[in-house]
Amino acid sequence: MSKSFLSPPEITSAIISMGIARGNEKNIIKTLVSGFVAGMFIALAAIGNTTASQTLAQTFDVGFSKFIGACIFPIGLMLCVFTGSSLFTGNSLLSLAFLSKELKFINLVKNLIIVWIGNLLGSFFTAYLAFYAGAFNSPIIQKIFLDTGLSKINLSFSQCVASGFFCNILVVMGIIMAMGSNDATGKILGCWFPVMLFVLSGYQHVVANMFIIAVGKILSPENFSLVDIFINHFLPTSIGNFLSGGIFLPLFLYFSYYKRNSTKYFKINKKSFL
């Protein structure tokens, strides 16, 4: 009878295997498309989040409104996990393969840059397509996206870094928990709890914010300059996301569980994904 979940060392091995496969992918278009699709999934989850919670803050309770939205948003990560599509935040875990000397630094950087661009393109594409599809026709939804987008670009550099750090602790833990499960139900629950917590807490996720800010730019272009978007928000949020998902947690797993000479450590197929 097979186990329903992997041990922490086995999860560490699976992450390294994923890093080898994704980091050494030579087809740039494939990596870009994988990022594009993941950006779309997160954007669609953000639409569902906002639609579900749009009036609850005014008619019932602010905390409950955030919770309902937070219950919807993890679907975006679930879609990424079950399709193997790539998020910048999740792919920051590829650093573990670099730490274990199984992935070259240049390949790690290349993958993260391409995936980041793919996430951005997917987010902006979904924002424009959803706009023309009428997803933002409601004045309430327009106000939520506009206010949220403006609040994000007005955060200080240090706030974005700190909030991004906490965000990706939870997102990456969602991925780790999903990878640790051997069945679909476990993967779904593994994604749901940590991501729900990050959304409820209001931390900064660069890919989700790509979509939110893109919608704000569509609705009120004069209030969103490229400097505000890319330099004042995307840059520090990406740094914060990477500090936790690409440095802090990989170092924890590396020093806690990695065994360089363990033959059983790489039983998992090195071409496997999530």
mmCIF file of N, CA and C in Angstrom, residues 88-193:
data_model
loop_
_atom_site.group_PDB
_atom_site.id
_atom_site.type_symbol
_atom_site.label_atom_id
_atom_site.label_comp_id
_atom_site.label_asym_id
_atom_site.label_seq_id
_atom_site.Cartn_x
_atom_site.Cartn_y
_atom_site.Cartn_z
ATOM 1 N N PHE A 88 6.295 32.556 -11.319
ATOM 2 C CA PHE A 88 7.571 33.073 -10.823
ATOM 3 C C PHE A 88 7.738 32.737 -9.346
ATOM 4 N N THR A 89 6.677 32.918 -8.583
ATOM 5 C CA THR A 89 6.742 32.671 -7.142
ATOM 6 C C THR A 89 7.042 31.208 -6.834
ATOM 7 N N GLY A 90 6.389 30.304 -7.548
ATOM 8 C CA GLY A 90 6.628 28.887 -7.325
ATOM 9 C C GLY A 90 7.977 28.432 -7.855
ATOM 10 N N ASN A 91 8.367 28.953 -9.028
ATOM 11 C CA ASN A 91 9.634 28.544 -9.625
ATOM 12 C C ASN A 91 10.850 29.075 -8.873
ATOM 13 N N SER A 92 10.628 29.992 -7.946
ATOM 14 C CA SER A 92 11.750 30.426 -7.113
ATOM 15 C C SER A 92 12.326 29.252 -6.323
ATOM 16 N N LEU A 93 11.506 28.222 -6.123
ATOM 17 C CA LEU A 93 11.972 27.008 -5.442
ATOM 18 C C LEU A 93 13.069 26.289 -6.213
ATOM 19 N N LEU A 94 13.211 26.600 -7.509
ATOM 20 C CA LEU A 94 14.258 25.972 -8.308
ATOM 21 C C LEU A 94 15.646 26.263 -7.747
ATOM 22 N N SER A 95 15.735 27.279 -6.893
ATOM 23 C CA SER A 95 17.008 27.591 -6.234
ATOM 24 C C SER A 95 17.560 26.388 -5.474
ATOM 25 N N LEU A 96 16.669 25.516 -5.023
ATOM 26 C CA LEU A 96 17.119 24.338 -4.284
ATOM 27 C C LEU A 96 17.952 23.425 -5.175
ATOM 28 N N ALA A 97 17.581 23.321 -6.448
ATOM 29 C CA ALA A 97 18.371 22.519 -7.388
ATOM 30 C C ALA A 97 19.739 23.155 -7.614
ATOM 31 N N PHE A 98 19.791 24.486 -7.613
ATOM 32 C CA PHE A 98 21.082 25.178 -7.728
ATOM 33 C C PHE A 98 21.936 24.935 -6.484
ATOM 34 N N LEU A 99 21.341 25.035 -5.307
ATOM 35 C CA LEU A 99 22.083 24.811 -4.065
ATOM 36 C C LEU A 99 22.653 23.400 -3.997
ATOM 37 N N SER A 100 21.928 22.445 -4.566
ATOM 38 C CA SER A 100 22.378 21.051 -4.542
ATOM 39 C C SER A 100 23.310 20.722 -5.707
ATOM 40 N N LYS A 101 23.700 21.777 -6.461
ATOM 41 C CA LYS A 101 24.640 21.643 -7.581
ATOM 42 C C LYS A 101 24.087 20.797 -8.723
ATOM 43 N N GLU A 102 22.766 20.788 -8.856
ATOM 44 C CA GLU A 102 22.123 20.058 -9.945
ATOM 45 C C GLU A 102 21.623 20.999 -11.047
ATOM 46 N N LEU A 103 21.757 22.296 -10.836
ATOM 47 C CA LEU A 103 21.277 23.284 -11.805
ATOM 48 C C LEU A 103 22.241 24.463 -11.831
ATOM 49 N N LYS A 104 22.630 24.874 -13.041
ATOM 50 C CA LYS A 104 23.530 26.021 -13.174
ATOM 51 C C LYS A 104 22.795 27.312 -12.828
ATOM 52 N N PHE A 105 23.543 28.254 -12.256
ATOM 53 C CA PHE A 105 22.957 29.534 -11.851
ATOM 54 C C PHE A 105 22.357 30.269 -13.042
ATOM 55 N N ILE A 106 23.033 30.243 -14.179
ATOM 56 C CA ILE A 106 22.533 30.950 -15.361
ATOM 57 C C ILE A 106 21.200 30.380 -15.818
ATOM 58 N N ASN A 107 21.024 29.067 -15.696
ATOM 59 C CA ASN A 107 19.757 28.438 -16.086
ATOM 60 C C ASN A 107 18.638 28.783 -15.110
ATOM 61 N N LEU A 108 18.979 28.908 -13.833
ATOM 62 C CA LEU A 108 17.998 29.334 -12.830
ATOM 63 C C LEU A 108 17.510 30.741 -13.139
ATOM 64 N N VAL A 109 18.447 31.657 -13.363
ATOM 65 C CA VAL A 109 18.090 33.050 -13.647
ATOM 66 C C VAL A 109 17.284 33.152 -14.931
ATOM 67 N N LYS A 110 17.710 32.428 -15.958
ATOM 68 C CA LYS A 110 17.008 32.466 -17.243
ATOM 69 C C LYS A 110 15.567 31.996 -17.096
ATOM 70 N N ASN A 111 15.374 30.902 -16.368
ATOM 71 C CA ASN A 111 14.025 30.386 -16.172
ATOM 72 C C ASN A 111 13.145 31.385 -15.442
ATOM 73 N N LEU A 112 13.665 31.984 -14.380
ATOM 74 C CA LEU A 112 12.864 32.921 -13.590
ATOM 75 C C LEU A 112 12.491 34.162 -14.398
ATOM 76 N N ILE A 113 13.417 34.653 -15.212
ATOM 77 C CA ILE A 113 13.130 35.838 -16.030
ATOM 78 C C ILE A 113 12.065 35.525 -17.072
ATOM 79 N N ILE A 114 12.215 34.392 -17.757
ATOM 80 C CA ILE A 114 11.251 34.024 -18.802
ATOM 81 C C ILE A 114 9.872 33.776 -18.202
ATOM 82 N N VAL A 115 9.832 33.075 -17.081
ATOM 83 C CA VAL A 115 8.549 32.799 -16.428
ATOM 84 C C VAL A 115 7.906 34.095 -15.945
ATOM 85 N N TRP A 116 8.702 35.001 -15.391
ATOM 86 C CA TRP A 116 8.178 36.303 -14.931
ATOM 87 C C TRP A 116 7.542 37.056 -16.091
ATOM 88 N N ILE A 117 8.226 37.078 -17.217
ATOM 89 C CA ILE A 117 7.682 37.756 -18.403
ATOM 90 C C ILE A 117 6.409 37.062 -18.867
ATOM 91 N N GLY A 118 6.415 35.721 -18.874
ATOM 92 C CA GLY A 118 5.221 34.975 -19.257
ATOM 93 C C GLY A 118 4.052 35.259 -18.336
ATOM 94 N N ASN A 119 4.301 35.299 -17.037
ATOM 95 C CA ASN A 119 3.257 35.651 -16.065
ATOM 96 C C ASN A 119 2.691 37.032 -16.343
ATOM 97 N N LEU A 120 3.580 37.989 -16.647
ATOM 98 C CA LEU A 120 3.152 39.361 -16.937
ATOM 99 C C LEU A 120 2.270 39.406 -18.178
ATOM 100 N N LEU A 121 2.698 38.737 -19.238
ATOM 101 C CA LEU A 121 1.922 38.728 -20.482
ATOM 102 C C LEU A 121 0.569 38.056 -20.276
ATOM 103 N N GLY A 122 0.554 36.939 -19.549
ATOM 104 C CA GLY A 122 -0.704 36.248 -19.283
ATOM 105 C C GLY A 122 -1.652 37.072 -18.446
ATOM 106 N N SER A 123 -1.106 37.788 -17.470
ATOM 107 C CA SER A 123 -1.926 38.641 -16.603
ATOM 108 C C SER A 123 -2.533 39.801 -17.384
ATOM 109 N N PHE A 124 -1.714 40.483 -18.182
ATOM 110 C CA PHE A 124 -2.201 41.628 -18.948
ATOM 111 C C PHE A 124 -3.177 41.192 -20.036
ATOM 112 N N PHE A 125 -2.882 40.059 -20.676
ATOM 113 C CA PHE A 125 -3.797 39.534 -21.700
ATOM 114 C C PHE A 125 -5.166 39.241 -21.094
ATOM 115 N N THR A 126 -5.178 38.582 -19.942
ATOM 116 C CA THR A 126 -6.441 38.245 -19.282
ATOM 117 C C THR A 126 -7.178 39.497 -18.842
ATOM 118 N N ALA A 127 -6.442 40.504 -18.375
ATOM 119 C CA ALA A 127 -7.065 41.758 -17.949
ATOM 120 C C ALA A 127 -7.799 42.420 -19.115
ATOM 121 N N TYR A 128 -7.146 42.506 -20.258
ATOM 122 C CA TYR A 128 -7.769 43.149 -21.419
ATOM 123 C C TYR A 128 -8.916 42.313 -21.967
ATOM 124 N N LEU A 129 -8.731 40.995 -22.022
ATOM 125 C CA LEU A 129 -9.796 40.136 -22.539
ATOM 126 C C LEU A 129 -11.006 40.159 -21.613
ATOM 127 N N ALA A 130 -10.767 40.125 -20.311
ATOM 128 C CA ALA A 130 -11.866 40.177 -19.338
ATOM 129 C C ALA A 130 -12.589 41.518 -19.415
ATOM 130 N N PHE A 131 -11.838 42.582 -19.674
ATOM 131 C CA PHE A 131 -12.450 43.908 -19.823
ATOM 132 C C PHE A 131 -13.432 43.910 -20.993
ATOM 133 N N TYR A 132 -13.004 43.370 -22.116
ATOM 134 C CA TYR A 132 -13.879 43.330 -23.288
ATOM 135 C C TYR A 132 -15.000 42.303 -23.136
ATOM 136 N N ALA A 133 -14.798 41.335 -22.248
ATOM 137 C CA ALA A 133 -15.844 40.341 -21.979
ATOM 138 C C ALA A 133 -16.901 40.871 -21.015
ATOM 139 N N GLY A 134 -16.658 42.043 -20.434
ATOM 140 C CA GLY A 134 -17.630 42.647 -19.530
ATOM 141 C C GLY A 134 -17.462 42.261 -18.077
ATOM 142 N N ALA A 135 -16.305 41.676 -17.732
ATOM 143 C CA ALA A 135 -16.105 41.231 -16.350
ATOM 144 C C ALA A 135 -16.042 42.391 -15.361
ATOM 145 N N PHE A 136 -15.751 43.593 -15.860
ATOM 146 C CA PHE A 136 -15.608 44.748 -14.972
ATOM 147 C C PHE A 136 -16.697 45.793 -15.201
ATOM 148 N N ASN A 137 -17.831 45.358 -15.720
ATOM 149 C CA ASN A 137 -18.925 46.303 -15.984
ATOM 150 C C ASN A 137 -19.547 46.850 -14.703
ATOM 151 N N SER A 138 -19.522 46.055 -13.646
ATOM 152 C CA SER A 138 -20.100 46.494 -12.379
ATOM 153 C C SER A 138 -19.282 47.641 -11.787
ATOM 154 N N PRO A 139 -19.927 48.755 -11.439
ATOM 155 C CA PRO A 139 -19.200 49.872 -10.808
ATOM 156 C C PRO A 139 -18.510 49.462 -9.508
ATOM 157 N N ILE A 140 -19.118 48.523 -8.788
ATOM 158 C CA ILE A 140 -18.514 48.065 -7.532
ATOM 159 C C ILE A 140 -17.199 47.344 -7.807
ATOM 160 N N ILE A 141 -17.211 46.450 -8.797
ATOM 161 C CA ILE A 141 -15.991 45.717 -9.143
ATOM 162 C C ILE A 141 -14.927 46.665 -9.680
ATOM 163 N N GLN A 142 -15.341 47.630 -10.486
ATOM 164 C CA GLN A 142 -14.391 48.624 -10.988
ATOM 165 C C GLN A 142 -13.709 49.357 -9.836
ATOM 166 N N LYS A 143 -14.510 49.772 -8.865
ATOM 167 C CA LYS A 143 -13.961 50.515 -7.723
ATOM 168 C C LYS A 143 -13.003 49.653 -6.909
ATOM 169 N N ILE A 144 -13.352 48.387 -6.725
ATOM 170 C CA ILE A 144 -12.488 47.495 -5.949
ATOM 171 C C ILE A 144 -11.135 47.342 -6.630
ATOM 172 N N PHE A 145 -11.146 47.057 -7.931
ATOM 173 C CA PHE A 145 -9.883 46.871 -8.650
ATOM 174 C C PHE A 145 -9.068 48.156 -8.687
ATOM 175 N N LEU A 146 -9.748 49.277 -8.917
ATOM 176 C CA LEU A 146 -9.039 50.552 -8.983
ATOM 177 C C LEU A 146 -8.431 50.915 -7.632
ATOM 178 N N ASP A 147 -9.225 50.808 -6.581
ATOM 179 C CA ASP A 147 -8.722 51.140 -5.242
ATOM 180 C C ASP A 147 -7.598 50.200 -4.813
ATOM 181 N N THR A 148 -7.771 48.912 -5.120
ATOM 182 C CA THR A 148 -6.744 47.935 -4.741
ATOM 183 C C THR A 148 -5.453 48.179 -5.503
ATOM 184 N N GLY A 149 -5.582 48.425 -6.807
ATOM 185 C CA GLY A 149 -4.396 48.694 -7.615
ATOM 186 C C GLY A 149 -3.648 49.929 -7.149
ATOM 187 N N LEU A 150 -4.383 50.995 -6.852
ATOM 188 C CA LEU A 150 -3.757 52.233 -6.379
ATOM 189 C C LEU A 150 -3.079 52.030 -5.026
ATOM 190 N N SER A 151 -3.723 51.254 -4.161
ATOM 191 C CA SER A 151 -3.125 51.010 -2.841
ATOM 192 C C SER A 151 -1.812 50.247 -2.968
ATOM 193 N N LYS A 152 -1.719 49.378 -3.961
ATOM 194 C CA LYS A 152 -0.506 48.580 -4.135
ATOM 195 C C LYS A 152 0.655 49.418 -4.660
ATOM 196 N N ILE A 153 0.394 50.277 -5.649
ATOM 197 C CA ILE A 153 1.503 51.070 -6.196
ATOM 198 C C ILE A 153 1.919 52.197 -5.249
ATOM 199 N N ASN A 154 1.108 52.454 -4.228
ATOM 200 C CA ASN A 154 1.452 53.486 -3.247
ATOM 201 C C ASN A 154 2.155 52.932 -2.010
ATOM 202 N N LEU A 155 2.367 51.624 -1.979
ATOM 203 C CA LEU A 155 3.145 51.039 -0.888
ATOM 204 C C LEU A 155 4.606 51.459 -1.019
ATOM 205 N N SER A 156 5.297 51.554 0.092
ATOM 206 C CA SER A 156 6.723 51.869 0.036
ATOM 207 C C SER A 156 7.505 50.653 -0.457
ATOM 208 N N PHE A 157 8.736 50.884 -0.885
ATOM 209 C CA PHE A 157 9.600 49.813 -1.365
ATOM 210 C C PHE A 157 9.757 48.735 -0.294
ATOM 211 N N SER A 158 10.035 49.166 0.932
ATOM 212 C CA SER A 158 10.260 48.206 2.022
ATOM 213 C C SER A 158 8.993 47.433 2.377
ATOM 214 N N GLN A 159 7.836 48.090 2.287
ATOM 215 C CA GLN A 159 6.573 47.390 2.545
ATOM 216 C C GLN A 159 6.353 46.282 1.523
ATOM 217 N N CYS A 160 6.634 46.581 0.266
ATOM 218 C CA CYS A 160 6.462 45.574 -0.788
ATOM 219 C C CYS A 160 7.383 44.383 -0.562
ATOM 220 N N VAL A 161 8.628 44.661 -0.193
ATOM 221 C CA VAL A 161 9.584 43.578 0.048
ATOM 222 C C VAL A 161 9.135 42.711 1.221
ATOM 223 N N ALA A 162 8.780 43.349 2.330
ATOM 224 C CA ALA A 162 8.384 42.595 3.527
ATOM 225 C C ALA A 162 7.105 41.806 3.294
ATOM 226 N N SER A 163 6.106 42.451 2.679
ATOM 227 C CA SER A 163 4.835 41.778 2.417
ATOM 228 C C SER A 163 5.018 40.667 1.391
ATOM 229 N N GLY A 164 5.861 40.915 0.384
ATOM 230 C CA GLY A 164 6.152 39.885 -0.612
ATOM 231 C C GLY A 164 6.850 38.688 -0.001
ATOM 232 N N PHE A 165 7.698 38.948 0.986
ATOM 233 C CA PHE A 165 8.398 37.865 1.684
ATOM 234 C C PHE A 165 7.400 36.935 2.364
ATOM 235 N N PHE A 166 6.494 37.500 3.140
ATOM 236 C CA PHE A 166 5.505 36.672 3.839
ATOM 237 C C PHE A 166 4.581 35.952 2.859
ATOM 238 N N CYS A 167 4.219 36.652 1.788
ATOM 239 C CA CYS A 167 3.333 36.048 0.792
ATOM 240 C C CYS A 167 3.914 34.751 0.250
ATOM 241 N N ASN A 168 5.176 34.812 -0.169
ATOM 242 C CA ASN A 168 5.719 33.633 -0.839
ATOM 243 C C ASN A 168 6.133 32.531 0.124
ATOM 244 N N ILE A 169 6.274 32.849 1.399
ATOM 245 C CA ILE A 169 6.391 31.767 2.388
ATOM 246 C C ILE A 169 5.165 30.872 2.267
ATOM 247 N N LEU A 170 3.997 31.490 2.206
ATOM 248 C CA LEU A 170 2.738 30.733 2.187
ATOM 249 C C LEU A 170 2.472 30.099 0.831
ATOM 250 N N VAL A 171 2.746 30.818 -0.261
ATOM 251 C CA VAL A 171 2.524 30.249 -1.594
ATOM 252 C C VAL A 171 3.426 29.042 -1.811
ATOM 253 N N VAL A 172 4.693 29.181 -1.482
ATOM 254 C CA VAL A 172 5.632 28.073 -1.661
ATOM 255 C C VAL A 172 5.285 26.903 -0.740
ATOM 256 N N MET A 173 4.817 27.198 0.463
ATOM 257 C CA MET A 173 4.377 26.104 1.331
ATOM 258 C C MET A 173 3.173 25.387 0.733
ATOM 259 N N GLY A 174 2.298 26.130 0.041
ATOM 260 C CA GLY A 174 1.191 25.494 -0.661
ATOM 261 C C GLY A 174 1.692 24.532 -1.720
ATOM 262 N N ILE A 175 2.721 24.949 -2.460
ATOM 263 C CA ILE A 175 3.305 24.082 -3.487
ATOM 264 C C ILE A 175 3.991 22.880 -2.850
ATOM 265 N N ILE A 176 4.718 23.116 -1.776
ATOM 266 C CA ILE A 176 5.398 22.018 -1.080
ATOM 267 C C ILE A 176 4.384 21.001 -0.555
ATOM 268 N N MET A 177 3.296 21.486 0.026
ATOM 269 C CA MET A 177 2.272 20.575 0.536
ATOM 270 C C MET A 177 1.593 19.816 -0.598
ATOM 271 N N ALA A 178 1.376 20.493 -1.732
ATOM 272 C CA ALA A 178 0.779 19.818 -2.885
ATOM 273 C C ALA A 178 1.716 18.750 -3.430
ATOM 274 N N MET A 179 3.008 19.073 -3.506
ATOM 275 C CA MET A 179 3.979 18.092 -3.992
ATOM 276 C C MET A 179 4.114 16.921 -3.032
ATOM 277 N N GLY A 180 3.852 17.163 -1.761
ATOM 278 C CA GLY A 180 3.975 16.103 -0.772
ATOM 279 C C GLY A 180 2.829 15.116 -0.769
ATOM 280 N N SER A 181 1.741 15.462 -1.459
ATOM 281 C CA SER A 181 0.578 14.573 -1.486
ATOM 282 C C SER A 181 0.597 13.698 -2.734
ATOM 283 N N ASN A 182 0.141 12.466 -2.579
ATOM 284 C CA ASN A 182 0.090 11.533 -3.706
ATOM 285 C C ASN A 182 -1.301 11.400 -4.308
ATOM 286 N N ASP A 183 -2.259 12.201 -3.854
ATOM 287 C CA ASP A 183 -3.597 12.134 -4.436
ATOM 288 C C ASP A 183 -4.128 13.541 -4.682
ATOM 289 N N ALA A 184 -5.144 13.625 -5.543
ATOM 290 C CA ALA A 184 -5.668 14.922 -5.969
ATOM 291 C C ALA A 184 -6.261 15.715 -4.809
ATOM 292 N N THR A 185 -6.975 15.031 -3.929
ATOM 293 C CA THR A 185 -7.592 15.724 -2.790
ATOM 294 C C THR A 185 -6.535 16.378 -1.912
ATOM 295 N N GLY A 186 -5.475 15.657 -1.644
ATOM 296 C CA GLY A 186 -4.397 16.195 -0.832
ATOM 297 C C GLY A 186 -3.727 17.389 -1.484
ATOM 298 N N LYS A 187 -3.557 17.332 -2.799
ATOM 299 C CA LYS A 187 -2.951 18.455 -3.515
ATOM 300 C C LYS A 187 -3.848 19.690 -3.451
ATOM 301 N N ILE A 188 -5.153 19.476 -3.594
ATOM 302 C CA ILE A 188 -6.103 20.595 -3.528
ATOM 303 C C ILE A 188 -6.069 21.246 -2.149
ATOM 304 N N LEU A 189 -6.139 20.428 -1.117
ATOM 305 C CA LEU A 189 -6.118 20.971 0.245
ATOM 306 C C LEU A 189 -4.767 21.604 0.568
ATOM 307 N N GLY A 190 -3.702 21.000 0.051
ATOM 308 C CA GLY A 190 -2.370 21.551 0.268
ATOM 309 C C GLY A 190 -2.223 22.937 -0.320
ATOM 310 N N CYS A 191 -2.820 23.154 -1.478
ATOM 311 C CA CYS A 191 -2.823 24.487 -2.092
ATOM 312 C C CYS A 191 -3.717 25.448 -1.318
ATOM 313 N N TRP A 192 -4.868 24.957 -0.895
ATOM 314 C CA TRP A 192 -5.916 25.851 -0.395
ATOM 315 C C TRP A 192 -5.549 26.565 0.898
ATOM 316 N N PHE A 193 -5.102 25.839 1.895
ATOM 317 C CA PHE A 193 -4.919 26.448 3.218
ATOM 318 C C PHE A 193 -3.867 27.559 3.240
#
